[in-house]
Amino acid sequence: MTIPKVLTIAGSDTSGGAGIQADLKTFQELNVYGMTALTCVVTMDPQLWSHHVTPMSAELLESQLDTVLNGIGVTSAKTGMLSTVAIIDAVARKIEERPLEHFVVDPVMVCKGENEVLNPDTAEAILEKLVPKATVVTPNLFEASQLAKTAPIRTVEDMKNAAAKIHELGAKHVVIKGGGKLLHEKAVDLIYDGQEFELLESDRIETNYIHGAGCTFSAAITAELAKGADVRTAVKNAKAFVTAAIRHGFPINSFVGPTLHAAHRLYRD
Ligand SMILES: Nc1ncnc2c1ncn2[C@@H]1O[C@H](COP(=O)(O)OP(=O)(O)O)[C@@H](O)[C@H]1O
Ligand SMILES: Cc1ncc(COP(=O)(O)O)c(C=O)c1O
Ligand SMILES: [Mg+2]
């Protein structure tokens, strides 16, 4: 049996629901072999749950990328939290040396529950260096407005406008996640391939337990692409996977609740 090999280039969420942990759990659920290149470690204050990000050195990240890209080989990779410009430069360089069949860029700029951009310099570097190489880029509403340099996105029309601008930056497919924040009764995501807009709608679930939903969604897209799906099918399957995971999200303390990565397997509702 051959199992597709995939790579996540992302940060460690010590609480286990987002970041590299969400990616690996998703890869496992979707029957692909997951490997990692760690960019940073995120820890939380036990009393206040404020986040602290400790970056890896760019050299250490490069060694991890060499291990996987040159020592093993993958067809599909995704990025998550990239904590410094040096790290983003290193990712861009390594991907240029060894082009991938599928490169999913999840342009993580914020953590849910935190209002500030992690680092404004990294937002610009992601836009310049990684988005042009992306098979799929998966911003949430805030990240889409940063990449497209538009006002806050509130409606489906705003999403379409931002998607067209992000496509012009060079991403082959743009997937903007409306999630729970759009002025809409459904959880709407938009796919744009430069030609056609397609809206994906699912029930909007009333819950606070959505930590790591974006990581889970982009990891599922990466896994589905690695198994041979076309982009639209991969995004649709990923949406079904993350919707089930959100439906069965659960609290792990008084601050945070992750999605349940096993939901698609445990509950078929
Ligand atoms: N309340 C919700 N109900 C149903 N789906 C949701 C909800 N919130 C987010 N989603 C979906 O989860 C996925 C991740 O979106 P989102 O949570 O906006 O990303 P991020 O975690 O990057 O902010 C998207 O497919 C989005 O539509
Ligand atoms: C390491 C890491 N990556 C990514 C994220 C973003 O998570 P989400 O999938 O909720 O956008 C977080 C949020 O805490 C994180 O800690
Ligand atoms: Mg996100």
mmCIF file of C-alpha atoms and ligand atoms in Angstrom:
data_model
loop_
_atom_site.group_PDB
_atom_site.id
_atom_site.type_symbol
_atom_site.label_atom_id
_atom_site.label_comp_id
_atom_site.label_asym_id
_atom_site.label_seq_id
_atom_site.Cartn_x
_atom_site.Cartn_y
_atom_site.Cartn_z
ATOM 1 C CA MET A 1 0.000 0.000 0.000
ATOM 2 C CA THR A 2 1.302 3.481 -0.766
ATOM 3 C CA ILE A 3 0.211 6.276 1.486
ATOM 4 C CA PRO A 4 0.586 9.887 0.279
ATOM 5 C CA LYS A 5 3.239 11.836 2.182
ATOM 6 C CA VAL A 6 2.418 15.389 3.246
ATOM 7 C CA LEU A 7 4.205 18.134 5.121
ATOM 8 C CA THR A 8 3.000 20.868 7.446
ATOM 9 C CA ILE A 9 5.197 23.900 8.049
ATOM 10 C CA ALA A 10 3.562 25.405 11.136
ATOM 11 C CA GLY A 11 3.731 26.347 14.793
ATOM 12 C CA SER A 12 3.129 24.174 17.833
ATOM 13 C CA ASP A 13 -0.104 24.980 19.687
ATOM 14 C CA THR A 14 0.768 23.584 23.086
ATOM 15 C CA SER A 15 -2.953 23.271 23.896
ATOM 16 C CA GLY A 16 -3.267 20.781 21.038
ATOM 17 C CA GLY A 17 -6.230 22.100 19.045
ATOM 18 C CA ALA A 18 -4.598 24.266 16.368
ATOM 19 C CA GLY A 19 -1.218 24.495 14.631
ATOM 20 C CA ILE A 20 0.895 21.485 13.870
ATOM 21 C CA GLN A 21 -1.126 19.353 16.292
ATOM 22 C CA ALA A 22 -4.374 20.018 14.398
ATOM 23 C CA ASP A 23 -2.621 19.351 11.109
ATOM 24 C CA LEU A 24 -1.218 15.975 12.185
ATOM 25 C CA LYS A 25 -4.525 14.865 13.713
ATOM 26 C CA THR A 26 -6.290 15.795 10.472
ATOM 27 C CA PHE A 27 -3.685 14.022 8.305
ATOM 28 C CA GLN A 28 -4.079 10.882 10.405
ATOM 29 C CA GLU A 29 -7.876 10.986 10.115
ATOM 30 C CA LEU A 30 -7.656 11.400 6.343
ATOM 31 C CA ASN A 31 -5.194 8.554 5.755
ATOM 32 C CA VAL A 32 -2.089 10.443 4.704
ATOM 33 C CA TYR A 33 1.366 10.262 6.264
ATOM 34 C CA GLY A 34 2.116 13.572 8.008
ATOM 35 C CA MET A 35 5.525 15.156 8.538
ATOM 36 C CA THR A 36 6.423 18.454 10.166
ATOM 37 C CA ALA A 37 8.682 21.481 9.995
ATOM 38 C CA LEU A 38 8.141 23.440 13.196
ATOM 39 C CA THR A 39 8.305 27.262 12.969
ATOM 40 C CA CYS A 40 7.553 28.314 16.559
ATOM 41 C CA VAL A 41 6.108 27.188 19.864
ATOM 42 C CA VAL A 42 2.999 28.935 21.242
ATOM 43 C CA THR A 43 2.445 28.789 25.005
ATOM 44 C CA MET A 44 -0.392 30.268 27.037
ATOM 45 C CA ASP A 45 -0.492 31.961 30.392
ATOM 46 C CA PRO A 46 -2.331 29.446 32.625
ATOM 47 C CA GLN A 47 -4.347 32.182 34.392
ATOM 48 C CA LEU A 48 -5.089 34.621 31.547
ATOM 49 C CA TRP A 49 -4.587 32.425 28.473
ATOM 50 C CA SER A 50 -2.686 35.202 26.690
ATOM 51 C CA HIS A 51 -0.445 33.698 23.994
ATOM 52 C CA HIS A 52 3.324 33.797 23.808
ATOM 53 C CA VAL A 53 5.121 32.894 20.576
ATOM 54 C CA THR A 54 8.728 31.632 20.617
ATOM 55 C CA PRO A 55 10.134 31.368 17.072
ATOM 56 C CA MET A 56 12.564 28.716 15.792
ATOM 57 C CA SER A 57 15.690 29.969 14.061
ATOM 58 C CA ALA A 58 15.502 30.087 10.260
ATOM 59 C CA GLU A 59 18.495 27.676 10.167
ATOM 60 C CA LEU A 60 16.658 25.069 12.206
ATOM 61 C CA LEU A 61 13.615 25.421 9.999
ATOM 62 C CA GLU A 62 15.795 24.962 6.904
ATOM 63 C CA SER A 63 17.243 21.734 8.338
ATOM 64 C CA GLN A 64 13.739 20.402 8.906
ATOM 65 C CA LEU A 65 12.721 21.340 5.351
ATOM 66 C CA ASP A 66 15.853 19.678 3.955
ATOM 67 C CA THR A 67 15.049 16.512 5.901
ATOM 68 C CA VAL A 68 11.576 16.235 4.449
ATOM 69 C CA LEU A 69 11.887 17.812 0.999
ATOM 70 C CA ASN A 70 15.305 16.436 0.052
ATOM 71 C CA GLY A 71 15.562 13.372 2.290
ATOM 72 C CA ILE A 72 12.052 11.968 1.824
ATOM 73 C CA GLY A 73 9.970 13.897 -0.708
ATOM 74 C CA VAL A 74 6.352 15.035 -0.652
ATOM 75 C CA THR A 75 3.815 16.060 -3.248
ATOM 76 C CA SER A 76 1.780 18.315 -0.978
ATOM 77 C CA ALA A 77 2.655 20.740 1.781
ATOM 78 C CA LYS A 78 0.861 23.409 3.764
ATOM 79 C CA THR A 79 1.926 26.365 5.833
ATOM 80 C CA GLY A 80 0.385 27.605 9.080
ATOM 81 C CA MET A 81 1.800 30.078 11.568
ATOM 82 C CA LEU A 82 5.112 31.495 10.303
ATOM 83 C CA SER A 83 6.538 33.632 13.029
ATOM 84 C CA THR A 84 9.323 35.688 11.416
ATOM 85 C CA VAL A 85 10.236 37.147 8.037
ATOM 86 C CA ALA A 86 13.433 35.040 8.056
ATOM 87 C CA ILE A 87 11.305 31.901 8.377
ATOM 88 C CA ILE A 88 9.035 32.967 5.516
ATOM 89 C CA ASP A 89 12.106 33.680 3.347
ATOM 90 C CA ALA A 90 13.480 30.220 4.163
ATOM 91 C CA VAL A 91 10.188 28.533 3.227
ATOM 92 C CA ALA A 92 10.001 30.457 -0.067
ATOM 93 C CA ARG A 93 13.593 29.537 -0.951
ATOM 94 C CA LYS A 94 13.190 25.846 -0.196
ATOM 95 C CA ILE A 95 9.916 25.599 -2.108
ATOM 96 C CA GLU A 96 11.605 27.233 -5.104
ATOM 97 C CA GLU A 97 14.432 24.679 -4.976
ATOM 98 C CA ARG A 98 11.990 21.760 -4.813
ATOM 99 C CA PRO A 99 8.668 22.779 -6.361
ATOM 100 C CA LEU A 100 5.662 20.946 -4.938
ATOM 101 C CA GLU A 101 2.682 19.611 -6.804
ATOM 102 C CA HIS A 102 0.345 21.243 -4.270
ATOM 103 C CA PHE A 103 1.204 24.069 -1.907
ATOM 104 C CA VAL A 104 -1.537 25.210 0.475
ATOM 105 C CA VAL A 105 -0.868 28.536 2.177
ATOM 106 C CA ASP A 106 -2.967 29.182 5.292
ATOM 107 C CA PRO A 107 -1.903 32.777 5.956
ATOM 108 C CA VAL A 108 -2.267 32.681 9.754
ATOM 109 C CA MET A 109 -2.107 36.251 11.050
ATOM 110 C CA VAL A 110 -4.274 36.030 14.151
ATOM 111 C CA CYS A 111 -5.203 33.495 16.806
ATOM 112 C CA LYS A 112 -8.887 33.224 17.698
ATOM 113 C CA GLY A 113 -9.542 35.022 20.948
ATOM 114 C CA GLU A 114 -6.594 37.363 20.303
ATOM 115 C CA ASN A 115 -7.365 40.569 18.443
ATOM 116 C CA GLU A 116 -3.954 41.672 17.332
ATOM 117 C CA VAL A 117 -2.080 40.724 14.214
ATOM 118 C CA LEU A 118 0.751 38.419 15.281
ATOM 119 C CA ASN A 119 3.322 40.457 13.383
ATOM 120 C CA PRO A 120 2.622 43.047 10.636
ATOM 121 C CA ASP A 121 5.964 42.368 8.890
ATOM 122 C CA THR A 122 5.111 38.726 8.402
ATOM 123 C CA ALA A 123 1.758 39.599 6.801
ATOM 124 C CA GLU A 124 3.575 41.533 4.071
ATOM 125 C CA ALA A 125 6.172 38.770 3.561
ATOM 126 C CA ILE A 126 3.459 36.094 3.221
ATOM 127 C CA LEU A 127 1.754 38.253 0.606
ATOM 128 C CA GLU A 128 4.934 38.813 -1.411
ATOM 129 C CA LYS A 129 6.784 35.527 -1.062
ATOM 130 C CA LEU A 130 4.267 32.738 -0.476
ATOM 131 C CA VAL A 131 0.887 33.711 -1.909
ATOM 132 C CA PRO A 132 2.277 33.817 -5.497
ATOM 133 C CA LYS A 133 3.430 30.186 -5.100
ATOM 134 C CA ALA A 134 0.163 28.887 -3.641
ATOM 135 C CA THR A 135 -2.047 26.281 -5.271
ATOM 136 C CA VAL A 136 -4.639 27.332 -2.686
ATOM 137 C CA VAL A 137 -4.578 30.184 -0.174
ATOM 138 C CA THR A 138 -7.082 30.020 2.699
ATOM 139 C CA PRO A 139 -7.455 33.352 4.532
ATOM 140 C CA ASN A 140 -10.200 33.994 7.092
ATOM 141 C CA LEU A 141 -12.085 37.278 6.720
ATOM 142 C CA PHE A 142 -9.511 39.320 8.602
ATOM 143 C CA GLU A 143 -6.567 37.805 6.737
ATOM 144 C CA ALA A 144 -8.307 38.270 3.383
ATOM 145 C CA SER A 145 -8.767 41.987 4.047
ATOM 146 C CA GLN A 146 -5.069 42.234 4.967
ATOM 147 C CA LEU A 147 -3.902 40.417 1.816
ATOM 148 C CA ALA A 148 -6.286 42.293 -0.480
ATOM 149 C CA LYS A 149 -5.714 45.578 1.368
ATOM 150 C CA THR A 150 -9.437 46.235 1.610
ATOM 151 C CA ALA A 151 -11.754 47.502 4.329
ATOM 152 C CA PRO A 152 -13.177 44.875 6.730
ATOM 153 C CA ILE A 153 -15.099 42.173 4.845
ATOM 154 C CA ARG A 154 -18.724 41.794 5.910
ATOM 155 C CA THR A 155 -20.682 40.464 2.938
ATOM 156 C CA VAL A 156 -20.363 37.891 0.140
ATOM 157 C CA GLU A 157 -19.794 40.776 -2.311
ATOM 158 C CA ASP A 158 -16.881 41.998 -0.173
ATOM 159 C CA MET A 159 -15.495 38.443 -0.204
ATOM 160 C CA LYS A 160 -15.646 38.252 -4.008
ATOM 161 C CA ASN A 161 -13.901 41.588 -4.350
ATOM 162 C CA ALA A 162 -11.101 40.503 -1.976
ATOM 163 C CA ALA A 163 -10.765 37.084 -3.657
ATOM 164 C CA ALA A 164 -10.205 38.747 -7.050
ATOM 165 C CA LYS A 165 -7.466 40.941 -5.575
ATOM 166 C CA ILE A 166 -5.746 38.002 -3.876
ATOM 167 C CA HIS A 167 -5.914 35.996 -7.096
ATOM 168 C CA GLU A 168 -4.073 38.833 -8.832
ATOM 169 C CA LEU A 169 -1.210 38.315 -6.365
ATOM 170 C CA GLY A 170 -0.603 34.960 -8.049
ATOM 171 C CA ALA A 171 -2.449 32.323 -5.988
ATOM 172 C CA LYS A 172 -4.077 29.769 -8.318
ATOM 173 C CA HIS A 173 -7.118 29.295 -6.083
ATOM 174 C CA VAL A 174 -8.373 31.580 -3.345
ATOM 175 C CA VAL A 175 -10.619 30.187 -0.617
ATOM 176 C CA ILE A 176 -11.965 32.829 1.766
ATOM 177 C CA LYS A 177 -13.525 31.477 4.961
ATOM 178 C CA GLY A 178 -16.654 33.372 5.967
ATOM 179 C CA GLY A 179 -17.102 31.068 8.940
ATOM 180 C CA GLY A 180 -19.126 32.500 11.796
ATOM 181 C CA LYS A 181 -18.201 36.126 11.138
ATOM 182 C CA LEU A 182 -19.941 36.970 7.859
ATOM 183 C CA LEU A 183 -23.304 38.783 7.782
ATOM 184 C CA HIS A 184 -25.024 35.608 6.616
ATOM 185 C CA GLU A 185 -27.178 32.894 8.171
ATOM 186 C CA LYS A 186 -24.923 30.091 6.879
ATOM 187 C CA ALA A 187 -21.194 29.409 7.297
ATOM 188 C CA VAL A 188 -20.131 30.455 3.800
ATOM 189 C CA ASP A 189 -16.737 29.917 2.185
ATOM 190 C CA LEU A 190 -15.888 31.243 -1.281
ATOM 191 C CA ILE A 191 -13.685 29.540 -3.892
ATOM 192 C CA TYR A 192 -12.240 31.595 -6.749
ATOM 193 C CA ASP A 193 -9.996 30.222 -9.499
ATOM 194 C CA GLY A 194 -9.677 33.386 -11.561
ATOM 195 C CA GLN A 195 -12.768 32.511 -13.628
ATOM 196 C CA GLU A 196 -15.672 31.521 -11.438
ATOM 197 C CA PHE A 197 -16.829 32.232 -7.914
ATOM 198 C CA GLU A 198 -18.314 29.269 -6.061
ATOM 199 C CA LEU A 199 -19.979 29.543 -2.667
ATOM 200 C CA LEU A 200 -19.824 26.632 -0.247
ATOM 201 C CA GLU A 201 -22.486 26.808 2.431
ATOM 202 C CA SER A 202 -22.878 24.727 5.555
ATOM 203 C CA ASP A 203 -25.016 25.093 8.659
ATOM 204 C CA ARG A 204 -23.676 27.739 10.956
ATOM 205 C CA ILE A 205 -23.073 26.050 14.293
ATOM 206 C CA GLU A 206 -23.680 28.034 17.476
ATOM 207 C CA THR A 207 -20.520 27.280 19.425
ATOM 208 C CA ASN A 208 -17.409 28.831 20.934
ATOM 209 C CA TYR A 209 -15.440 25.640 20.452
ATOM 210 C CA ILE A 210 -13.821 26.432 17.101
ATOM 211 C CA HIS A 211 -10.180 26.745 18.110
ATOM 212 C CA GLY A 212 -8.063 25.353 15.278
ATOM 213 C CA ALA A 213 -10.890 25.217 12.728
ATOM 214 C CA GLY A 214 -8.832 27.051 10.108
ATOM 215 C CA CYS A 215 -5.776 24.821 10.578
ATOM 216 C CA THR A 216 -7.979 21.741 10.368
ATOM 217 C CA PHE A 217 -9.636 22.986 7.163
ATOM 218 C CA SER A 218 -6.344 23.775 5.376
ATOM 219 C CA ALA A 219 -4.774 20.494 6.537
ATOM 220 C CA ALA A 220 -7.781 18.592 5.181
ATOM 221 C CA ILE A 221 -7.459 20.388 1.820
ATOM 222 C CA THR A 222 -3.770 19.405 1.720
ATOM 223 C CA ALA A 223 -4.544 15.768 2.506
ATOM 224 C CA GLU A 224 -7.289 15.540 -0.119
ATOM 225 C CA LEU A 225 -5.044 17.087 -2.794
ATOM 226 C CA ALA A 226 -2.303 14.593 -1.907
ATOM 227 C CA LYS A 227 -4.783 11.752 -2.440
ATOM 228 C CA GLY A 228 -5.504 13.052 -5.951
ATOM 229 C CA ALA A 229 -8.604 15.204 -5.600
ATOM 230 C CA ASP A 230 -8.949 18.319 -7.747
ATOM 231 C CA VAL A 231 -8.996 21.601 -5.846
ATOM 232 C CA ARG A 232 -12.783 22.043 -5.760
ATOM 233 C CA THR A 233 -13.370 18.505 -4.548
ATOM 234 C CA ALA A 234 -10.580 18.829 -1.980
ATOM 235 C CA VAL A 235 -12.101 22.041 -0.593
ATOM 236 C CA LYS A 236 -15.603 20.527 -0.472
ATOM 237 C CA ASN A 237 -14.384 17.417 1.343
ATOM 238 C CA ALA A 238 -12.383 19.591 3.749
ATOM 239 C CA LYS A 239 -15.457 21.711 4.472
ATOM 240 C CA ALA A 240 -17.476 18.588 5.356
ATOM 241 C CA PHE A 241 -14.608 17.370 7.575
ATOM 242 C CA VAL A 242 -14.258 20.667 9.481
ATOM 243 C CA THR A 243 -18.021 21.141 9.826
ATOM 244 C CA ALA A 244 -18.277 17.769 11.598
ATOM 245 C CA ALA A 245 -15.251 18.667 13.741
ATOM 246 C CA ILE A 246 -16.875 21.995 14.760
ATOM 247 C CA ARG A 247 -20.235 20.343 15.443
ATOM 248 C CA HIS A 248 -18.517 18.174 18.046
ATOM 249 C CA GLY A 249 -16.081 20.777 19.429
ATOM 250 C CA PHE A 250 -15.568 20.611 23.202
ATOM 251 C CA PRO A 251 -14.030 22.687 26.015
ATOM 252 C CA ILE A 252 -10.636 21.713 27.440
ATOM 253 C CA ASN A 253 -10.559 24.478 30.089
ATOM 254 C CA SER A 254 -12.472 27.675 30.819
ATOM 255 C CA PHE A 255 -10.733 29.547 27.968
ATOM 256 C CA VAL A 256 -10.627 27.334 24.934
ATOM 257 C CA GLY A 257 -12.394 24.575 23.059
ATOM 258 C CA PRO A 258 -10.897 22.817 20.044
ATOM 259 C CA THR A 259 -12.743 21.043 17.271
ATOM 260 C CA LEU A 260 -12.960 17.251 17.366
ATOM 261 C CA HIS A 261 -10.829 15.880 14.546
ATOM 262 C CA ALA A 262 -12.302 12.395 14.896
ATOM 263 C CA ALA A 263 -15.901 13.611 14.489
ATOM 264 C CA HIS A 264 -16.278 12.531 10.842
ATOM 265 C CA ARG A 265 -15.390 8.986 11.965
ATOM 266 C CA LEU A 266 -17.189 8.821 15.322
ATOM 267 C CA TYR A 267 -20.431 10.567 14.430
ATOM 268 C CA ARG A 268 -22.019 10.261 11.034
ATOM 269 C CA ASP A 269 -24.723 12.901 11.345
HETATM 270 N N1 LIG B 1 -19.726 28.648 13.596
HETATM 271 C C1 LIG B 1 -19.382 27.941 12.523
HETATM 272 N N2 LIG B 1 -20.244 27.047 11.986
HETATM 273 C C2 LIG B 1 -19.910 26.320 10.904
HETATM 274 N N3 LIG B 1 -18.739 26.429 10.260
HETATM 275 C C3 LIG B 1 -17.846 27.304 10.728
HETATM 276 C C4 LIG B 1 -18.109 28.110 11.889
HETATM 277 N N4 LIG B 1 -17.006 28.884 12.142
HETATM 278 C C5 LIG B 1 -16.109 28.574 11.187
HETATM 279 N N5 LIG B 1 -16.603 27.641 10.331
HETATM 280 C C6 LIG B 1 -15.909 27.030 9.169
HETATM 281 O O1 LIG B 1 -14.654 26.534 9.635
HETATM 282 C C7 LIG B 1 -13.651 26.715 8.643
HETATM 283 C C8 LIG B 1 -12.533 27.569 9.235
HETATM 284 O O2 LIG B 1 -12.960 28.919 9.250
HETATM 285 P P1 LIG B 1 -12.544 30.000 10.339
HETATM 286 O O3 LIG B 1 -12.922 29.509 11.698
HETATM 287 O O4 LIG B 1 -13.116 31.301 9.898
HETATM 288 O O5 LIG B 1 -10.971 30.005 10.149
HETATM 289 P P2 LIG B 1 -9.823 30.478 11.128
HETATM 290 O O6 LIG B 1 -9.751 29.428 12.197
HETATM 291 O O7 LIG B 1 -8.611 30.506 10.283
HETATM 292 O O8 LIG B 1 -10.231 31.834 11.647
HETATM 293 C C9 LIG B 1 -14.361 27.341 7.443
HETATM 294 O O9 LIG B 1 -14.795 26.317 6.568
HETATM 295 C C10 LIG B 1 -15.564 28.037 8.087
HETATM 296 O O10 LIG B 1 -16.639 28.255 7.206
HETATM 297 C C1 LIG B 2 0.488 27.405 16.447
HETATM 298 C C2 LIG B 2 -0.821 27.963 15.983
HETATM 299 N N1 LIG B 2 -1.096 27.966 14.662
HETATM 300 C C3 LIG B 2 -2.255 28.477 14.200
HETATM 301 C C4 LIG B 2 -3.208 29.020 15.038
HETATM 302 C C5 LIG B 2 -4.475 29.563 14.415
HETATM 303 O O1 LIG B 2 -5.535 28.712 14.647
HETATM 304 P P1 LIG B 2 -6.916 28.724 13.836
HETATM 305 O O2 LIG B 2 -6.988 27.421 13.104
HETATM 306 O O3 LIG B 2 -7.987 28.805 14.899
HETATM 307 O O4 LIG B 2 -6.908 29.869 12.899
HETATM 308 C C6 LIG B 2 -2.975 29.046 16.418
HETATM 309 C C7 LIG B 2 -3.962 29.619 17.337
HETATM 310 O O5 LIG B 2 -3.851 29.516 18.544
HETATM 311 C C8 LIG B 2 -1.743 28.506 16.903
HETATM 312 O O6 LIG B 2 -1.458 28.490 18.226
HETATM 313 MG MG MG B 3 -6.599 30.524 10.912
#
